[in-house]
Amino acid sequence: MVRLLSVFVVLGLYELSIYLLPKEIEFVSEIAVLTCLVFGVFGILPIQEKVSGFLKASFVSEYLSDDPGSSRLAHRRFDSEGLIKNVFPELVRLTNSNFGKLAVLKNDLVHYELYTYAHKKQRKVHTLEGIDPRAALLTYILNKRSGAMIGEPDQNKIINEDFVSLRANFILPFVFREKLFGFLAVSNIPKDNVRHELSFLAGKCALAVHNQILSSQIAENKKYRKELENAGKIRKFLESPEPPMVGDIKIDLLSREPGELLEFFQTPNGDFYFIFLRLSVTNAVSVLALCYILGTLYASRLNGELKNLLHIKSLVEDNLKEISWTERYDLSVGMVEKETGKISLRFVGKNFKMFDASNPERNLASIGWENIETLGKDPLFLTWNDRNIISFQHLGITP
């Protein structure tokens, strides 16, 4: 339609040129043709391409379009709901099936989400088992780009059972760069001509899921990078990196290793909170997670939101849940009171120990409640996994 409209515009421009040009000039038709060519090439064609790209991006599914302009726009506004709500039912209808299941790889690159389509009704499957990431079926269909049918000679009993559990006679994998991003399981075995079309669409679906996961990872990395920058600025300008003196109590930082967060925060009345967080995994993701927690703690401290040990403990744990941290962690939250010299402690994990230097075998801290100790002449030590982390000593009392 756009190209046809462009032809009529050029013809109209030609007729207008014939009408406006003086009749006394020789070669009026030739000048009109030359004028139309110049305006058509440098004016009409660029406008035609832009309008065509806009219409494609608006009315043609981004999963099926190969146009560079509309593809770029599609990536910017991409979401996986389009694949699940629009493309999935069409794939099932292409196979003339009344029932189908769609598996889509989640952002963790391990597990899959299941969706069903039956009798024009679509819903997400809530199941405790889901799809085992180590299932033999996933390895099998990864090498079946054009789809796998039940009862093929190279199938074993376990794979046949997977077909039955999915209520499927045909499974089409979504493969991109030798990675399985999902699959379509339907009740009918499609015809050969339809299988070619399904294979093309499967590649588009795999690319769509890949782009969704990639965009989510980019957004998450940007979020963590911003928290890292904020935490670095706040720590540099507002807080001293050295352990503080709380009245007559001297605090010494004895050790720190990668994958650990150990920070001190002063309250308006001169007391100090201290937080020790140890993640069981030490990698780039855990470092970003610690930076995110650190930025949240500093923001809460500046806003005056740090109320007590239980509140700080809940704040750290809530933020770990927010960033979907599923690995084990050890957390210790304490406070040193300036006036009384008392040390309060709450912790999560079985590897913490607080002891008096005069009796290192006795653990003064117990899990499950707030432990309160008063400093005497001997220093107190907080350890994690038999490694000394912090020591507290009252300088006003001589041994």
Coordinates of C-alpha atoms in Angstrom, one line a residue:
M1 CA 0.0 0.0 0.0
V2 CA 2.8 2.4 0.8
R3 CA 4.6 1.6 -2.4
L4 CA 1.5 2.0 -4.4
L5 CA 0.8 5.3 -2.8
S6 CA 4.3 6.5 -3.6
V7 CA 3.7 5.7 -7.3
F8 CA 0.6 7.8 -7.3
V9 CA 2.4 10.7 -5.6
V10 CA 5.2 10.6 -8.2
L11 CA 2.6 10.5 -11.0
G12 CA 0.8 13.4 -9.4
L13 CA 4.1 15.3 -9.1
Y14 CA 4.7 14.7 -12.9
E15 CA 1.3 16.1 -13.8
L16 CA 1.8 19.1 -11.6
S17 CA 5.1 19.8 -13.2
I18 CA 3.6 19.6 -16.7
Y19 CA 0.9 22.0 -15.6
L20 CA 3.2 24.6 -13.9
L21 CA 6.1 24.6 -16.4
P22 CA 5.8 27.4 -19.0
K23 CA 4.6 26.1 -22.4
E24 CA 7.2 28.2 -24.2
I25 CA 10.0 26.0 -22.9
E26 CA 11.1 23.1 -25.1
F27 CA 11.4 19.6 -23.7
V28 CA 8.7 20.2 -21.0
S29 CA 8.0 16.5 -20.6
E30 CA 11.7 15.7 -20.2
I31 CA 12.2 18.4 -17.5
A32 CA 9.1 17.1 -15.7
V33 CA 10.4 13.5 -15.7
L34 CA 13.8 14.7 -14.4
T35 CA 12.1 16.7 -11.6
C36 CA 10.0 13.7 -10.6
L37 CA 13.1 11.5 -10.5
V38 CA 15.0 13.9 -8.3
F39 CA 12.1 14.3 -5.8
G40 CA 11.3 10.6 -6.0
V41 CA 14.8 9.4 -5.2
F42 CA 15.7 12.0 -2.5
G43 CA 12.3 12.7 -1.0
I44 CA 9.6 10.1 -1.7
L45 CA 11.8 6.9 -1.2
P46 CA 13.1 7.8 2.3
I47 CA 9.6 8.8 3.4
Q48 CA 8.3 5.5 2.0
E49 CA 10.9 3.4 3.9
K50 CA 10.2 5.2 7.2
V51 CA 6.4 4.9 6.9
S52 CA 6.7 1.2 5.8
G53 CA 9.0 0.4 8.8
F54 CA 6.6 2.2 11.2
L55 CA 3.6 0.2 9.9
K56 CA 5.5 -3.1 10.1
A57 CA 6.6 -2.4 13.7
S58 CA 3.0 -1.6 14.6
F59 CA 1.1 -4.4 12.8
V60 CA 3.5 -7.2 12.2
S61 CA 4.7 -9.4 15.1
E62 CA 8.3 -8.7 16.0
Y63 CA 8.9 -12.4 16.2
L64 CA 8.2 -12.8 12.4
S65 CA 9.6 -9.6 11.0
D66 CA 13.0 -9.5 9.3
D67 CA 12.9 -5.8 8.6
P68 CA 16.0 -4.1 10.3
G69 CA 14.0 -1.0 11.2
S70 CA 11.1 -2.8 12.9
S71 CA 13.5 -5.4 14.5
R72 CA 15.4 -2.6 16.3
L73 CA 12.2 -1.1 17.5
A74 CA 10.9 -4.6 18.6
H75 CA 14.1 -5.2 20.7
R76 CA 13.5 -2.0 22.5
R77 CA 9.9 -2.7 23.4
F78 CA 10.3 -6.5 23.7
D79 CA 8.6 -8.5 26.4
S80 CA 8.0 -12.3 26.6
E81 CA 4.3 -11.9 27.1
G82 CA 3.9 -11.4 23.3
L83 CA 5.4 -14.9 22.6
I84 CA 3.2 -16.5 25.3
K85 CA -0.1 -14.8 24.5
N86 CA 0.0 -14.4 20.7
V87 CA 2.6 -16.7 19.1
F88 CA 2.0 -19.8 21.3
P89 CA -1.7 -20.2 20.3
E90 CA -0.9 -19.7 16.6
L91 CA 1.8 -22.5 16.8
V92 CA -0.7 -24.9 18.3
R93 CA -3.3 -24.0 15.6
L94 CA -0.8 -24.6 12.9
T95 CA -0.5 -28.2 14.0
N96 CA -4.3 -28.6 14.0
S97 CA -4.0 -29.6 17.7
N98 CA -6.6 -28.9 20.4
F99 CA -4.0 -29.1 23.2
G100 CA -0.4 -27.8 23.5
K101 CA 2.2 -27.0 26.1
L102 CA 4.8 -24.3 26.0
A103 CA 8.1 -24.4 28.0
V104 CA 10.0 -21.1 28.3
L105 CA 13.5 -20.9 29.8
K106 CA 13.6 -18.6 32.9
N107 CA 16.2 -15.9 33.6
D108 CA 18.2 -18.2 35.7
L109 CA 19.1 -20.2 32.5
V110 CA 18.2 -23.5 34.3
H111 CA 14.5 -23.9 34.9
Y112 CA 11.5 -23.7 32.6
E113 CA 8.1 -22.2 33.0
L114 CA 5.1 -24.2 31.6
Y115 CA 2.1 -22.9 29.9
T116 CA -0.9 -24.8 28.4
Y117 CA -3.4 -24.1 25.6
A118 CA -6.5 -26.1 25.3
H119 CA -9.9 -25.4 23.7
K120 CA -9.0 -21.7 23.2
K121 CA -8.1 -21.3 26.9
Q122 CA -4.5 -20.5 28.0
R123 CA -3.0 -20.6 31.4
K124 CA 0.3 -21.0 33.3
V125 CA 1.0 -24.3 34.9
H126 CA 1.7 -24.2 38.6
T127 CA 3.6 -27.4 39.4
L128 CA 6.0 -28.3 42.2
E129 CA 8.1 -30.6 39.9
G130 CA 8.2 -28.5 36.8
I131 CA 10.7 -29.7 34.2
D132 CA 13.9 -31.3 35.5
P133 CA 16.8 -29.3 33.9
R134 CA 18.8 -32.6 33.7
A135 CA 16.0 -34.5 32.0
A136 CA 17.0 -36.8 29.2
L137 CA 14.2 -35.3 27.1
L138 CA 15.8 -31.9 26.9
T139 CA 19.1 -33.4 25.7
Y140 CA 17.2 -35.5 23.2
I141 CA 15.2 -32.7 21.6
L142 CA 18.2 -30.4 21.5
N143 CA 19.4 -32.4 18.5
K144 CA 16.0 -32.5 16.8
R145 CA 15.7 -29.1 15.2
S146 CA 12.8 -30.0 13.0
G147 CA 10.9 -31.6 15.9
A148 CA 10.6 -35.0 17.6
M149 CA 7.7 -37.5 17.3
I150 CA 6.8 -40.1 19.9
G151 CA 7.9 -43.6 19.2
E152 CA 11.0 -42.7 17.1
P153 CA 13.6 -45.5 16.9
D154 CA 16.3 -43.7 19.0
Q155 CA 13.9 -43.0 21.9
N156 CA 14.2 -44.8 25.1
K157 CA 11.6 -45.7 27.7
I158 CA 12.2 -42.6 29.8
I159 CA 11.8 -40.2 26.9
N160 CA 8.5 -41.9 25.9
E161 CA 7.3 -41.4 29.5
D162 CA 8.1 -37.7 29.2
F163 CA 6.0 -37.5 26.0
V164 CA 3.1 -39.2 27.8
S165 CA 3.4 -36.9 30.8
L166 CA 3.3 -33.8 28.5
R167 CA 0.3 -35.4 26.6
A168 CA 2.3 -34.8 23.5
N169 CA 2.9 -36.7 20.2
F170 CA 5.2 -34.0 18.7
I171 CA 7.7 -31.7 20.4
L172 CA 9.3 -28.8 18.7
P173 CA 12.5 -27.4 20.4
F174 CA 13.4 -23.7 20.4
V175 CA 17.2 -23.7 19.8
F176 CA 19.6 -20.8 19.4
R177 CA 23.3 -21.1 19.4
E178 CA 23.1 -24.7 20.6
K179 CA 21.1 -23.6 23.6
L180 CA 17.6 -24.9 24.3
F181 CA 15.4 -21.9 25.2
G182 CA 12.1 -23.8 25.3
F183 CA 9.9 -26.1 23.4
L184 CA 6.4 -26.6 22.1
A185 CA 4.6 -29.9 22.8
V186 CA 1.3 -30.6 20.9
S187 CA -1.1 -33.5 20.6
N188 CA -1.1 -33.8 16.8
I189 CA 1.9 -34.6 14.5
P190 CA 2.0 -31.9 11.9
K191 CA 2.3 -32.5 8.2
D192 CA 5.7 -32.1 6.4
N193 CA 4.9 -28.7 4.9
V194 CA 3.7 -27.3 8.2
R195 CA 6.9 -28.7 10.0
H196 CA 9.1 -26.5 7.8
E197 CA 7.1 -23.4 8.8
L198 CA 7.2 -24.5 12.4
S199 CA 11.0 -24.9 12.3
F200 CA 11.3 -21.3 11.0
L201 CA 9.0 -20.0 13.8
A202 CA 10.9 -22.1 16.4
G203 CA 14.1 -20.2 15.6
K204 CA 12.3 -16.9 16.0
C205 CA 10.9 -18.0 19.3
A206 CA 14.3 -19.1 20.6
L207 CA 15.8 -15.7 19.6
A208 CA 12.9 -13.9 21.3
V209 CA 13.4 -15.8 24.6
H210 CA 17.2 -15.2 24.3
N211 CA 16.7 -11.4 23.8
Q212 CA 14.3 -11.3 26.8
I213 CA 16.8 -13.0 29.1
L214 CA 19.7 -10.9 27.8
S215 CA 17.7 -7.6 28.3
S216 CA 16.8 -8.7 31.9
Q217 CA 20.4 -9.5 32.7
I218 CA 21.5 -6.1 31.3
A219 CA 18.9 -4.3 33.4
E220 CA 19.9 -6.2 36.5
N221 CA 23.6 -5.5 35.9
K222 CA 22.9 -1.8 35.5
K223 CA 21.0 -1.8 38.7
Y224 CA 23.8 -3.4 40.6
R225 CA 26.4 -1.2 39.0
K226 CA 24.4 1.9 40.1
E227 CA 24.3 0.6 43.6
L228 CA 28.0 -0.1 43.5
E229 CA 28.7 3.5 42.4
N230 CA 26.4 4.9 45.1
A231 CA 27.9 2.7 47.8
G232 CA 31.4 3.7 46.8
K233 CA 30.6 7.4 46.9
I234 CA 28.8 7.3 50.2
R235 CA 31.6 5.1 51.8
K236 CA 34.3 7.5 50.6
F237 CA 32.8 10.7 51.7
L238 CA 30.6 9.9 54.7
E239 CA 32.2 7.0 56.6
S240 CA 35.6 6.1 57.9
P241 CA 37.0 2.8 56.6
E242 CA 38.7 2.1 59.9
P243 CA 36.9 0.6 62.9
P244 CA 35.6 3.3 65.2
M245 CA 36.2 4.1 68.9
V246 CA 33.0 4.0 70.8
G247 CA 33.7 5.9 74.0
D248 CA 36.4 3.9 75.8
I249 CA 35.7 0.8 73.7
K250 CA 38.3 0.0 71.0
I251 CA 37.1 -2.1 68.1
D252 CA 39.7 -3.9 66.0
L253 CA 39.0 -5.4 62.6
L254 CA 41.0 -8.7 62.6
S255 CA 40.3 -10.2 59.2
R256 CA 38.2 -9.7 56.1
E257 CA 38.0 -12.0 53.0
P258 CA 36.4 -11.7 49.6
G259 CA 32.7 -12.4 49.7
E260 CA 32.2 -10.7 53.0
L261 CA 30.5 -7.4 54.0
L262 CA 31.6 -5.8 57.3
E263 CA 30.5 -2.2 58.0
F264 CA 30.0 0.2 60.9
F265 CA 27.2 2.7 61.2
Q266 CA 27.0 5.5 63.8
T267 CA 23.7 6.5 65.4
P268 CA 22.9 10.1 66.4
N269 CA 23.6 9.4 70.1
G270 CA 27.1 8.0 69.4
D271 CA 26.3 4.3 69.5
F272 CA 27.6 2.1 66.6
Y273 CA 25.9 -0.7 64.7
F274 CA 28.0 -3.3 62.9
I275 CA 27.0 -5.7 60.2
F276 CA 28.8 -8.8 59.0
L277 CA 27.4 -10.7 56.0
R278 CA 29.1 -13.7 54.5
L279 CA 27.7 -15.3 51.3
S280 CA 28.4 -18.9 50.6
V281 CA 29.3 -18.2 47.0
T282 CA 32.1 -15.9 46.0
N283 CA 31.9 -14.7 42.4
A284 CA 30.9 -11.6 40.4
V285 CA 27.2 -12.0 41.2
S286 CA 27.9 -12.2 45.0
V287 CA 30.1 -9.1 44.9
L288 CA 27.3 -7.2 43.1
A289 CA 24.8 -8.5 45.7
L290 CA 27.0 -7.3 48.6
C291 CA 27.3 -3.9 46.9
Y292 CA 23.5 -3.7 46.5
I293 CA 23.0 -4.5 50.2
L294 CA 25.7 -2.0 51.2
G295 CA 24.0 0.8 49.2
T296 CA 20.6 0.0 50.8
L297 CA 22.1 0.1 54.3
Y298 CA 23.8 3.4 53.7
A299 CA 20.6 4.9 52.2
S300 CA 18.6 3.6 55.3
R301 CA 21.2 5.1 57.6
L302 CA 21.0 8.5 55.9
N303 CA 17.2 8.5 56.1
G304 CA 17.4 7.6 59.8
E305 CA 15.6 4.3 59.2
L306 CA 18.0 2.0 61.2
K307 CA 15.9 1.5 64.4
N308 CA 17.2 -1.6 66.1
L309 CA 19.1 -4.9 65.5
L310 CA 15.9 -6.8 64.5
H311 CA 15.0 -4.1 61.9
I312 CA 18.5 -4.2 60.4
K313 CA 18.5 -8.0 60.2
S314 CA 15.1 -8.0 58.5
L315 CA 16.2 -5.2 56.1
V316 CA 19.2 -7.3 55.0
E317 CA 17.2 -10.5 54.6
D318 CA 14.4 -8.8 52.7
N319 CA 16.9 -7.3 50.2
L320 CA 18.5 -10.7 49.7
K321 CA 15.1 -12.1 48.8
E322 CA 14.4 -9.1 46.5
I323 CA 17.5 -9.9 44.5
S324 CA 16.5 -13.6 44.5
W325 CA 19.5 -14.8 46.4
T326 CA 18.9 -18.5 47.0
E327 CA 22.3 -19.6 48.3
R328 CA 23.2 -20.0 52.0
Y329 CA 24.5 -16.9 53.9
D330 CA 25.6 -16.0 57.4
L331 CA 24.6 -12.7 59.0
S332 CA 25.6 -11.1 62.2
V333 CA 24.2 -7.7 63.4
G334 CA 25.4 -6.0 66.5
M335 CA 25.5 -2.7 68.4
V336 CA 28.0 -1.2 70.8
E337 CA 26.5 1.3 73.3
K338 CA 28.7 4.3 74.0
E339 CA 27.4 5.1 77.5
T340 CA 27.0 1.6 79.0
G341 CA 29.6 -0.3 77.0
K342 CA 27.2 -3.1 76.3
I343 CA 27.4 -5.2 73.2
S344 CA 24.2 -6.5 71.6
L345 CA 24.3 -9.2 68.9
R346 CA 21.8 -11.1 66.7
F347 CA 23.0 -13.6 64.1
V348 CA 21.8 -16.0 61.4
G349 CA 23.9 -19.2 60.8
K350 CA 25.6 -21.8 62.9
N351 CA 29.2 -20.6 62.4
F352 CA 29.3 -17.6 64.7
K353 CA 30.8 -17.5 68.1
M354 CA 31.5 -14.8 70.7
F355 CA 33.8 -15.5 73.6
D356 CA 35.8 -13.8 76.3
A357 CA 39.5 -13.9 76.0
S358 CA 39.8 -15.5 79.4
N359 CA 37.5 -18.4 78.5
P360 CA 37.7 -19.0 74.7
E361 CA 35.8 -22.4 74.9
R362 CA 32.5 -20.8 76.1
N363 CA 30.2 -19.4 73.4
L364 CA 28.5 -16.3 74.8
A365 CA 26.1 -15.9 71.9
S366 CA 23.1 -18.1 71.1
I367 CA 21.0 -18.2 68.0
G368 CA 17.4 -17.1 68.0
W369 CA 17.4 -14.0 70.2
E370 CA 19.3 -10.8 71.0
N371 CA 22.5 -11.5 73.0
I372 CA 23.7 -8.7 75.4
E373 CA 27.2 -8.7 76.9
T374 CA 29.0 -6.2 79.1
L375 CA 32.7 -5.7 78.5
G376 CA 35.0 -6.5 81.4
K377 CA 38.7 -6.3 81.7
D378 CA 39.2 -9.0 79.0
P379 CA 38.4 -8.3 75.4
L380 CA 35.6 -10.0 73.6
F381 CA 36.0 -11.7 70.2
L382 CA 33.5 -12.4 67.4
T383 CA 34.5 -15.3 65.2
W384 CA 33.1 -16.9 62.1
N385 CA 34.0 -20.5 61.3
D386 CA 36.8 -20.3 64.0
R387 CA 38.3 -17.2 62.3
N388 CA 38.5 -14.0 64.4
I389 CA 36.7 -11.2 62.8
I390 CA 36.3 -8.4 65.4
S391 CA 37.6 -7.7 68.8
F392 CA 36.1 -5.4 71.5
Q393 CA 38.3 -4.0 74.3
H394 CA 37.4 -1.6 77.1
L395 CA 40.4 0.8 77.4
G396 CA 39.0 2.3 80.6
I397 CA 39.6 -1.0 82.6
T398 CA 43.1 -2.2 83.1
P399 CA 43.7 -6.0 83.1

